[in-house]
Amino acid sequence: MTDTRRRVKVYTLNEDRQWDDRGTGHVSSGYVERLKGMSLLVRAESDGSLLLESKINPNTAYQKQQDTLIVWSEAENYDLALSFQEKAGCDEIWEKICQVQGKDPSVDITQDLVDESEEERFDDMSSPGLELPSCELSRLEEIAELVASSLPSPLRREKLALALENEGYIKKLLELFHVCEDLENIEGLHHLYEIIKGIFLLNRTALFEVMFSEECIMDVIGCLEYDPALSQPRKHREFLTKTAKFKEVIPISDPELKQKIHQTYRVQYIQDMVLPTPSVFEENMLSTLHSFIFFNKVEIVGMLQEDEKFLTDLFAQLTDEATDEEKRQELVNFLKEFCAFSQTLQPQNRDAFFKTLSNMGILPALEVILGMDDTQVRSAATDIFSYLVEYNPSMVREFVMQEAQQNDDVSKKLTEQKITNKDILLINLIIEHMICDTDPELGGAVQLMGLLRTLVDPENMLATANKTEKTEFLGFFYKHCMHVLTAPLLANTTEDKPSKDDFQTAQLLALVLELLTFCVEHHTYHIKNYIINKDILRRVLVLMASKHAFLALCALRFKRKIIGLKDEFYNRYIMKSFLFEPVVKAFLNNGSRYNLMNSAIIEMFEFIRVEDIKSLTAHVIENYWKALEDVDYVQTFKGLKLRFEQQRERQDNPKLDSMRSILRNHRYRRDARTLEDEEEMWFNTDEDDMEDGEAVVSPSDKTKNDDDIMDPISKFMERKKLKESEEKEVLLKTNLSGRQSPSFKLSLSSGTKTSLTSQSPATNLPGSPGSPGSPGSPGSPGSVPKSASQTAAITTKGGLVGLVDYPDDDEDDDEDEDKEDTQPLSKKAKFES
């Protein structure tokens, strides 16, 4: 097996100037026939696949950084890096690269690819090296000018960097910095600022290692305080030494690790706070600085993760009740930063990292922390929880289900602890923190709602041969957690309007509704049972009366999502409870305003019409037509009425309905063979055998009853003609639910289920069996759900003019009366006036 010297990680630089890991493997160098030259090859250690095949181009600039990194550019915007496990392996490959390019392996960069004019190249090649002025106060201006003039030329930058390295020039400059500060030589300090900033732009790891060493870094930061553009120098050193304190929450025994942490913090501070924001032309000149910080973080996480004693002590103190609040806060902040650093790890190492944290008990520790009163601590714990959920939601789900099972087992023995046990569930703590967020903008609640949505999303749940995570977790969630989530909704909707309607409450309820709407779309079975059993939709629609339009729209969107499922269980529930009433009231209260509420409500009714949801169509027209019939700026409601009429027509004339089905589905279409036989009969028939005017009928059709087919067709065509001429009159004479000239009124009485009621005529007394006026009566739309679409009373003789009554049908009256007598009792009652 290849030794560990050759073990490397392959990185590429993305568009955001961040390093992306491409895998771990073993590197080798050799001649590749296809590429016609010596190449670097990296094969994955997992399966031996080729991770990298790169020809060592004689003109490519390779850089060696931090003794274990080799970085180069394959193309203009494609940078590569090899991170070696051991320095010996890096040196070995570096020698191969230098051998191909004819370079001395002692250099840290082979060359630059930036093009220069031939004149510049000749001038630079003619001078073997760059001579730096002596490091004296009187020559600081000259040095600054030399550095500034070298930056545009890659070869001059290279020579300047080599001169700075070889002569120990940086340390001499920093000695002059102390002299200038002691003498208060502001001009000299301004020159030093320009010099040190220019050295940063040389983009050389070897120089960074000198500048970021323990003895030099604070002086480098001091030089960068004296920006000539500022009237007063910054106080970065004072902040780093006095304000920013290094808190060693758990003693770190490894001095190398401790030094690496200090260094990384200070370099990050230089990048973010000290150096001016680079211009477009300077941005790429600081890429090595980004890489320095990135690989430092990778190294820190790796060293901490391998220190078992450190992690054991960390989690022991986190969960120890004796730990004081201040100490626990420091531990939580450290753990948060530790998790943030882990984002730099490659995927397989990140797997091991989170697995280690899980084994150490990070989730029980978070549960303890989230139960604390300190807002800052809870906020940090929430950030840690978000790292875990985003990385592996299944791990979190498994923990909370095991926790619930343990609590259930305890509850069987100690019934009085049942509520307490449920309240301490981690996921319930998350929900409670979402509900109790004190931020006026609910920033924390929005973050927690996103995490809950990830946890209940079936798309990221696993399925095995024996069990499915979706079934188990959703069963747990609706049993133990849903009541906590809906508690603020139920508490605020006990009356006809929200009991609390301030902005923050409205925002919170909108978040809850957003999550419930997501559940309706993705959970089907569990959420359906919950909504119907707990009467959730009726409570949600109370929010239609909110003064906050966004909350009313959230409630409407929830109902629209339910209707969009076209589920008859939901539809019967909506009709039985008259749940279109709040929507119609909101529509009427909105008046003639053309706004989002108006459009959203019309769209919902339009969906019912277009999708031809028969039960809801009948329910809406029978109960709310009088309120909606004057809306003529859209054709939605008249279209619903037309759908309703067509339904009643089909109910009254089943033969016509079946004939339409025949014509639509071509049920009696003859196949080709039958057609051929009939054509043969036509040509073989003697004309003399046929009587004048006799139609030729195929044998296959002679067995059918002519009246059964032709009668409905003739009636249909006759009625169609009449309907076209009298359509407007029929619409005006529409009879709802068999009631004559119904009047629609808005009643705000709390004694009835609905405030949108239709009054029955005097001929039907309110208490009579035939009265459809009250919701509880047998004739009401909600009392007999399965026949809701058949509640329209239609008369065909003497009295009321129904939707399908035509004056030309007298010849069929006797026949219709005979059929009416043979109807079942329940159906006959519906056809009686």
Short mmCIF file of C-alpha atoms in Angstrom, two decimals, residues 139-522:
data_model
loop_
_atom_site.label_atom_id
_atom_site.label_comp_id
_atom_site.label_asym_id
_atom_site.label_seq_id
_atom_site.Cartn_x
_atom_site.Cartn_y
_atom_site.Cartn_z
CA ARG A 139 15.29 55.56 2.98
CA LEU A 140 11.76 54.50 3.96
CA GLU A 141 10.24 56.62 1.20
CA GLU A 142 12.58 54.99 -1.36
CA ILE A 143 11.64 51.52 -0.12
CA ALA A 144 7.93 52.34 -0.34
CA GLU A 145 8.34 53.54 -3.92
CA LEU A 146 10.28 50.41 -4.85
CA VAL A 147 7.56 48.15 -3.45
CA ALA A 148 4.80 50.11 -5.21
CA SER A 149 6.64 50.03 -8.56
CA SER A 150 7.27 46.27 -8.31
CA LEU A 151 3.63 45.25 -7.78
CA PRO A 152 2.44 45.65 -11.42
CA SER A 153 5.19 43.36 -12.76
CA PRO A 154 5.01 39.66 -11.84
CA LEU A 155 8.74 39.08 -12.30
CA ARG A 156 9.62 42.12 -10.23
CA ARG A 157 7.19 40.94 -7.53
CA GLU A 158 8.99 37.61 -7.55
CA LYS A 159 12.40 39.21 -7.20
CA LEU A 160 11.17 41.56 -4.48
CA ALA A 161 9.70 38.65 -2.53
CA LEU A 162 12.95 36.64 -2.78
CA ALA A 163 14.97 39.64 -1.62
CA LEU A 164 12.66 40.19 1.35
CA GLU A 165 12.95 36.51 2.29
CA ASN A 166 16.69 36.12 1.89
CA GLU A 167 17.77 39.24 3.71
CA GLY A 168 15.41 39.01 6.68
CA TYR A 169 14.19 42.40 5.59
CA ILE A 170 10.75 42.22 7.25
CA LYS A 171 12.17 41.99 10.76
CA LYS A 172 14.42 44.97 10.04
CA LEU A 173 11.40 46.98 8.87
CA LEU A 174 9.53 46.12 12.07
CA GLU A 175 12.52 47.35 14.12
CA LEU A 176 12.24 50.66 12.28
CA PHE A 177 8.54 50.70 13.16
CA HIS A 178 9.41 50.78 16.88
CA VAL A 179 11.90 53.59 16.26
CA CYS A 180 9.31 55.63 14.35
CA GLU A 181 6.72 55.16 17.08
CA ASP A 182 9.18 56.18 19.76
CA LEU A 183 10.13 59.28 17.78
CA GLU A 184 6.50 59.91 16.76
CA ASN A 185 7.70 60.04 13.18
CA ILE A 186 4.30 60.05 11.48
CA GLU A 187 5.73 60.37 7.98
CA GLY A 188 7.89 57.30 8.50
CA LEU A 189 4.92 55.38 9.92
CA HIS A 190 2.88 56.25 6.81
CA HIS A 191 5.66 54.88 4.61
CA LEU A 192 5.79 51.69 6.67
CA TYR A 193 2.02 51.27 6.21
CA GLU A 194 2.45 51.39 2.43
CA ILE A 195 5.40 48.98 2.56
CA ILE A 196 3.66 46.36 4.73
CA LYS A 197 0.43 46.60 2.69
CA GLY A 198 2.48 46.07 -0.48
CA ILE A 199 4.16 43.01 1.04
CA PHE A 200 0.68 41.53 1.66
CA LEU A 201 -0.09 41.99 -2.04
CA LEU A 202 2.98 39.97 -3.00
CA ASN A 203 0.80 36.96 -2.11
CA ARG A 204 3.67 34.81 -0.79
CA THR A 205 3.20 32.16 1.88
CA ALA A 206 6.85 32.33 2.93
CA LEU A 207 6.46 36.03 3.73
CA PHE A 208 3.18 35.40 5.60
CA GLU A 209 4.86 32.80 7.77
CA VAL A 210 7.37 35.43 8.87
CA MET A 211 4.81 38.22 9.30
CA PHE A 212 2.33 35.99 11.20
CA SER A 213 4.89 34.51 13.55
CA GLU A 214 4.38 35.09 17.26
CA GLU A 215 7.18 37.69 17.47
CA CYS A 216 6.14 39.72 14.41
CA ILE A 217 2.36 39.69 14.00
CA MET A 218 1.50 42.41 16.50
CA ASP A 219 4.10 44.75 14.99
CA VAL A 220 2.67 44.07 11.52
CA ILE A 221 -0.78 45.00 12.85
CA GLY A 222 0.80 48.12 14.39
CA CYS A 223 2.20 49.20 11.03
CA LEU A 224 -1.27 48.83 9.48
CA GLU A 225 -2.74 51.21 12.07
CA TYR A 226 -1.11 54.23 10.39
CA ASP A 227 -3.16 54.57 7.23
CA PRO A 228 -2.26 57.91 5.60
CA ALA A 229 -5.91 58.31 4.58
CA LEU A 230 -6.97 58.52 8.24
CA SER A 231 -6.59 61.59 10.44
CA GLN A 232 -6.02 59.42 13.50
CA PRO A 233 -4.40 55.97 13.68
CA ARG A 234 -6.55 52.96 14.50
CA LYS A 235 -6.11 51.08 17.76
CA HIS A 236 -6.09 47.49 16.57
CA ARG A 237 -3.37 46.33 18.96
CA GLU A 238 -5.21 47.77 21.93
CA PHE A 239 -8.33 45.87 20.92
CA LEU A 240 -6.48 42.57 20.46
CA THR A 241 -4.52 42.78 23.71
CA LYS A 242 -7.07 44.36 26.06
CA THR A 243 -10.57 43.96 24.69
CA ALA A 244 -10.34 40.63 22.88
CA LYS A 245 -9.44 38.11 25.55
CA PHE A 246 -8.57 34.53 24.75
CA LYS A 247 -10.83 32.39 26.91
CA GLU A 248 -9.49 28.93 27.38
CA VAL A 249 -12.75 27.33 28.50
CA ILE A 250 -11.10 23.91 28.59
CA PRO A 251 -7.33 23.84 29.16
CA ILE A 252 -5.48 23.10 25.91
CA SER A 253 -2.36 21.12 26.68
CA ASP A 254 -0.90 21.19 23.17
CA PRO A 255 1.16 24.42 22.79
CA GLU A 256 1.22 24.07 19.00
CA LEU A 257 -2.58 23.98 18.90
CA LYS A 258 -2.85 26.97 21.20
CA GLN A 259 -0.43 28.98 19.06
CA LYS A 260 -2.33 28.00 15.90
CA ILE A 261 -5.61 29.25 17.40
CA HIS A 262 -4.04 32.60 18.37
CA GLN A 263 -2.48 32.99 14.97
CA THR A 264 -5.67 32.16 13.09
CA TYR A 265 -7.73 34.64 15.10
CA ARG A 266 -5.26 37.46 14.51
CA VAL A 267 -4.85 36.74 10.79
CA GLN A 268 -8.64 36.61 10.41
CA TYR A 269 -8.78 39.96 12.19
CA ILE A 270 -6.19 41.41 9.80
CA GLN A 271 -8.17 40.17 6.80
CA ASP A 272 -11.56 41.39 8.04
CA MET A 273 -10.72 44.54 10.00
CA VAL A 274 -7.21 45.83 9.39
CA LEU A 275 -6.53 45.55 5.68
CA PRO A 276 -8.59 47.92 3.53
CA THR A 277 -11.18 46.34 1.29
CA PRO A 278 -9.24 45.22 -1.77
CA SER A 279 -10.09 46.72 -5.12
CA VAL A 280 -11.18 44.60 -8.07
CA PHE A 281 -7.57 44.53 -9.24
CA GLU A 282 -6.17 43.59 -5.83
CA GLU A 283 -8.69 40.89 -4.84
CA ASN A 284 -6.86 37.96 -6.41
CA MET A 285 -3.59 39.22 -4.93
CA LEU A 286 -4.82 38.19 -1.48
CA SER A 287 -5.83 34.63 -2.42
CA THR A 288 -2.89 33.17 -0.50
CA LEU A 289 -4.09 34.97 2.65
CA HIS A 290 -7.53 33.31 2.28
CA SER A 291 -5.83 29.94 1.80
CA PHE A 292 -3.63 30.47 4.86
CA ILE A 293 -6.69 31.01 7.08
CA PHE A 294 -8.65 28.15 5.50
CA PHE A 295 -5.97 25.52 6.02
CA ASN A 296 -5.27 26.79 9.53
CA LYS A 297 -8.92 26.15 10.44
CA VAL A 298 -8.80 22.66 8.96
CA GLU A 299 -5.74 21.93 11.06
CA ILE A 300 -7.30 23.29 14.27
CA VAL A 301 -10.47 21.21 13.91
CA GLY A 302 -8.45 18.10 13.18
CA MET A 303 -6.22 18.60 16.23
CA LEU A 304 -9.17 19.27 18.55
CA GLN A 305 -11.14 16.32 17.24
CA GLU A 306 -8.24 13.98 17.94
CA ASP A 307 -7.97 15.23 21.52
CA GLU A 308 -10.46 12.89 23.24
CA LYS A 309 -9.76 14.23 26.71
CA PHE A 310 -10.56 17.77 25.59
CA LEU A 311 -13.95 16.84 24.09
CA THR A 312 -14.85 14.61 27.04
CA ASP A 313 -14.20 17.45 29.46
CA LEU A 314 -16.13 19.88 27.25
CA PHE A 315 -19.36 17.86 27.23
CA ALA A 316 -19.02 16.82 30.86
CA GLN A 317 -18.96 20.45 31.94
CA LEU A 318 -21.75 21.41 29.54
CA THR A 319 -24.18 18.93 31.09
CA ASP A 320 -22.98 19.27 34.70
CA GLU A 321 -25.60 21.03 36.81
CA ALA A 322 -22.82 22.44 38.98
CA THR A 323 -21.37 24.45 36.08
CA ASP A 324 -22.08 28.14 36.65
CA GLU A 325 -23.95 30.18 34.05
CA GLU A 326 -20.97 32.25 32.87
CA LYS A 327 -18.82 29.18 32.38
CA ARG A 328 -21.59 27.41 30.49
CA GLN A 329 -21.99 30.41 28.22
CA GLU A 330 -18.28 30.30 27.37
CA LEU A 331 -18.50 26.57 26.66
CA VAL A 332 -21.49 27.05 24.36
CA ASN A 333 -19.81 29.85 22.44
CA PHE A 334 -16.71 27.71 22.01
CA LEU A 335 -18.79 24.79 20.73
CA LYS A 336 -20.58 27.09 18.28
CA GLU A 337 -17.27 28.34 16.89
CA PHE A 338 -15.97 24.77 16.78
CA CYS A 339 -18.97 23.74 14.64
CA ALA A 340 -18.49 26.79 12.40
CA PHE A 341 -14.86 25.80 11.79
CA SER A 342 -16.00 22.28 10.88
CA GLN A 343 -17.60 23.66 7.72
CA THR A 344 -14.10 23.78 6.23
CA LEU A 345 -13.72 20.00 6.55
CA GLN A 346 -14.04 17.68 3.61
CA PRO A 347 -17.25 15.57 3.60
CA GLN A 348 -15.83 12.35 5.03
CA ASN A 349 -14.06 14.24 7.80
CA ARG A 350 -17.23 16.21 8.52
CA ASP A 351 -19.07 12.90 8.87
CA ALA A 352 -16.58 11.78 11.49
CA PHE A 353 -16.76 15.17 13.21
CA PHE A 354 -20.53 15.17 13.70
CA LYS A 355 -20.52 11.49 14.60
CA THR A 356 -17.99 12.26 17.32
CA LEU A 357 -20.16 15.09 18.66
CA SER A 358 -23.21 12.82 18.61
CA ASN A 359 -21.39 10.10 20.54
CA MET A 360 -20.27 12.70 23.06
CA GLY A 361 -23.93 13.62 23.66
CA ILE A 362 -24.30 16.98 21.95
CA LEU A 363 -28.10 16.70 21.61
CA PRO A 364 -28.78 16.04 25.33
CA ALA A 365 -26.38 18.89 26.07
CA LEU A 366 -28.31 21.22 23.76
CA GLU A 367 -31.51 20.23 25.53
CA VAL A 368 -30.01 21.38 28.83
CA ILE A 369 -28.75 24.61 27.30
CA LEU A 370 -32.05 25.45 25.59
CA GLY A 371 -33.79 25.17 28.95
CA MET A 372 -31.66 27.99 30.36
CA ASP A 373 -32.89 31.56 30.82
CA ASP A 374 -29.89 33.25 29.24
CA THR A 375 -30.96 34.56 25.81
CA GLN A 376 -27.42 34.67 24.41
CA VAL A 377 -26.75 31.09 25.43
CA ARG A 378 -30.01 29.91 23.86
CA SER A 379 -29.17 31.80 20.68
CA ALA A 380 -25.77 30.09 20.46
CA ALA A 381 -27.39 26.71 21.15
CA THR A 382 -29.89 27.37 18.35
CA ASP A 383 -27.02 28.02 15.93
CA ILE A 384 -25.37 24.73 16.95
CA PHE A 385 -28.70 22.93 16.52
CA SER A 386 -29.04 24.41 13.03
CA TYR A 387 -25.63 22.97 12.07
CA LEU A 388 -26.81 19.53 13.18
CA VAL A 389 -30.20 19.71 11.45
CA GLU A 390 -28.79 20.99 8.18
CA TYR A 391 -26.07 18.37 8.17
CA ASN A 392 -28.02 15.31 9.29
CA PRO A 393 -31.74 15.74 10.13
CA SER A 394 -32.16 11.97 10.52
CA MET A 395 -29.73 11.96 13.43
CA VAL A 396 -31.84 14.59 15.22
CA ARG A 397 -35.09 12.75 14.47
CA GLU A 398 -33.70 9.50 15.80
CA PHE A 399 -32.67 11.18 19.05
CA VAL A 400 -36.03 12.86 19.71
CA MET A 401 -37.95 9.63 18.98
CA GLN A 402 -35.75 7.65 21.38
CA GLU A 403 -36.24 10.37 23.96
CA ALA A 404 -40.02 10.21 23.52
CA GLN A 405 -39.97 6.42 23.90
CA GLN A 406 -38.03 6.70 27.15
CA ASN A 407 -40.47 9.29 28.45
CA ASP A 408 -43.43 7.12 27.48
CA ASP A 409 -41.92 4.20 29.38
CA VAL A 410 -41.50 6.38 32.44
CA SER A 411 -45.03 7.73 32.06
CA LYS A 412 -46.51 4.26 32.28
CA LYS A 413 -44.96 3.90 35.70
CA LEU A 414 -45.35 7.49 36.85
CA THR A 415 -48.54 8.88 35.34
CA GLU A 416 -48.22 12.13 37.20
CA GLN A 417 -45.00 12.90 35.30
CA LYS A 418 -46.58 12.53 31.89
CA ILE A 419 -46.91 16.23 31.09
CA THR A 420 -43.47 17.07 32.44
CA ASN A 421 -41.88 14.37 30.36
CA LYS A 422 -43.49 15.63 27.18
CA ASP A 423 -42.50 19.19 27.89
CA ILE A 424 -38.81 18.40 28.05
CA LEU A 425 -38.64 16.91 24.57
CA LEU A 426 -35.95 18.66 22.57
CA ILE A 427 -38.23 19.35 19.61
CA ASN A 428 -40.89 20.82 21.92
CA LEU A 429 -38.27 23.12 23.40
CA ILE A 430 -37.49 24.32 19.89
CA ILE A 431 -41.20 24.95 19.21
CA GLU A 432 -41.62 26.80 22.51
CA HIS A 433 -38.64 29.03 21.78
CA MET A 434 -40.14 29.80 18.40
CA ILE A 435 -43.46 30.71 20.00
CA CYS A 436 -41.89 32.76 22.80
CA ASP A 437 -39.39 34.72 20.68
CA THR A 438 -39.21 38.23 22.13
CA ASP A 439 -37.58 39.79 19.08
CA PRO A 440 -40.08 42.23 17.49
CA GLU A 441 -39.01 40.99 14.04
CA LEU A 442 -39.10 37.33 15.16
CA GLY A 443 -35.67 36.64 13.66
CA GLY A 444 -35.07 33.64 15.93
CA ALA A 445 -38.57 32.29 15.31
CA VAL A 446 -38.06 32.39 11.55
CA GLN A 447 -34.79 30.44 11.91
CA LEU A 448 -36.42 27.83 14.18
CA MET A 449 -39.41 27.47 11.87
CA GLY A 450 -37.02 26.69 9.03
CA LEU A 451 -35.35 23.99 11.16
CA LEU A 452 -38.73 22.45 12.07
CA ARG A 453 -39.69 22.43 8.42
CA THR A 454 -36.50 20.54 7.59
CA LEU A 455 -37.23 18.02 10.34
CA VAL A 456 -40.81 17.30 9.19
CA ASP A 457 -39.96 17.27 5.47
CA PRO A 458 -40.55 13.72 4.12
CA GLU A 459 -38.20 14.44 1.22
CA ASN A 460 -35.13 14.04 3.45
CA MET A 461 -36.43 11.06 5.44
CA LEU A 462 -34.90 7.65 4.99
CA ALA A 463 -36.69 4.43 4.13
CA THR A 464 -35.50 0.87 4.79
CA ALA A 465 -36.91 -2.55 4.03
CA ASN A 466 -38.43 -2.99 7.49
CA LYS A 467 -39.54 0.49 8.46
CA THR A 468 -39.84 4.01 7.16
CA GLU A 469 -38.60 7.04 9.02
CA LYS A 470 -41.56 9.01 7.67
CA THR A 471 -44.16 6.76 9.30
CA GLU A 472 -42.37 6.60 12.64
CA PHE A 473 -41.38 10.24 12.94
CA LEU A 474 -44.67 11.73 11.75
CA GLY A 475 -46.54 9.45 14.15
CA PHE A 476 -44.31 10.75 16.95
CA PHE A 477 -44.62 14.39 15.84
CA TYR A 478 -48.42 14.44 15.70
CA LYS A 479 -48.67 12.62 19.02
CA HIS A 480 -46.17 14.63 21.04
CA CYS A 481 -45.48 17.93 19.30
CA MET A 482 -48.32 19.17 17.08
CA HIS A 483 -50.41 20.35 20.03
CA VAL A 484 -47.50 22.55 21.15
CA LEU A 485 -47.17 24.06 17.68
CA THR A 486 -50.88 24.86 17.32
CA ALA A 487 -51.36 26.10 20.91
CA PRO A 488 -51.03 29.84 20.08
CA LEU A 489 -53.37 29.42 17.10
CA LEU A 490 -56.07 27.69 19.14
CA ALA A 491 -55.69 30.13 22.04
CA ASN A 492 -56.20 33.12 19.76
CA THR A 493 -59.24 31.88 17.81
CA THR A 494 -61.82 31.01 20.44
CA GLU A 495 -64.19 33.78 19.27
CA ASP A 496 -65.41 35.09 15.91
CA LYS A 497 -62.27 37.21 15.53
CA PRO A 498 -58.69 36.95 16.85
CA SER A 499 -58.49 37.70 20.55
CA LYS A 500 -55.02 39.26 20.08
CA ASP A 501 -54.31 41.02 16.83
CA ASP A 502 -51.09 42.92 17.42
CA PHE A 503 -48.34 42.80 14.80
CA GLN A 504 -46.01 40.41 16.65
CA THR A 505 -48.80 37.91 17.35
CA ALA A 506 -49.90 38.11 13.72
CA GLN A 507 -46.33 37.42 12.57
CA LEU A 508 -46.08 34.39 14.86
CA LEU A 509 -49.41 32.96 13.71
CA ALA A 510 -48.35 33.49 10.08
CA LEU A 511 -45.25 31.37 10.77
CA VAL A 512 -47.36 28.64 12.37
CA LEU A 513 -49.76 28.68 9.41
CA GLU A 514 -46.86 28.47 6.98
CA LEU A 515 -45.65 25.29 8.66
CA LEU A 516 -49.19 23.83 8.83
CA THR A 517 -49.68 24.58 5.13
CA PHE A 518 -46.44 22.73 4.42
CA CYS A 519 -47.79 19.77 6.44
CA VAL A 520 -51.06 19.74 4.45
CA GLU A 521 -49.07 19.48 1.24
CA HIS A 522 -46.61 16.79 2.38
#
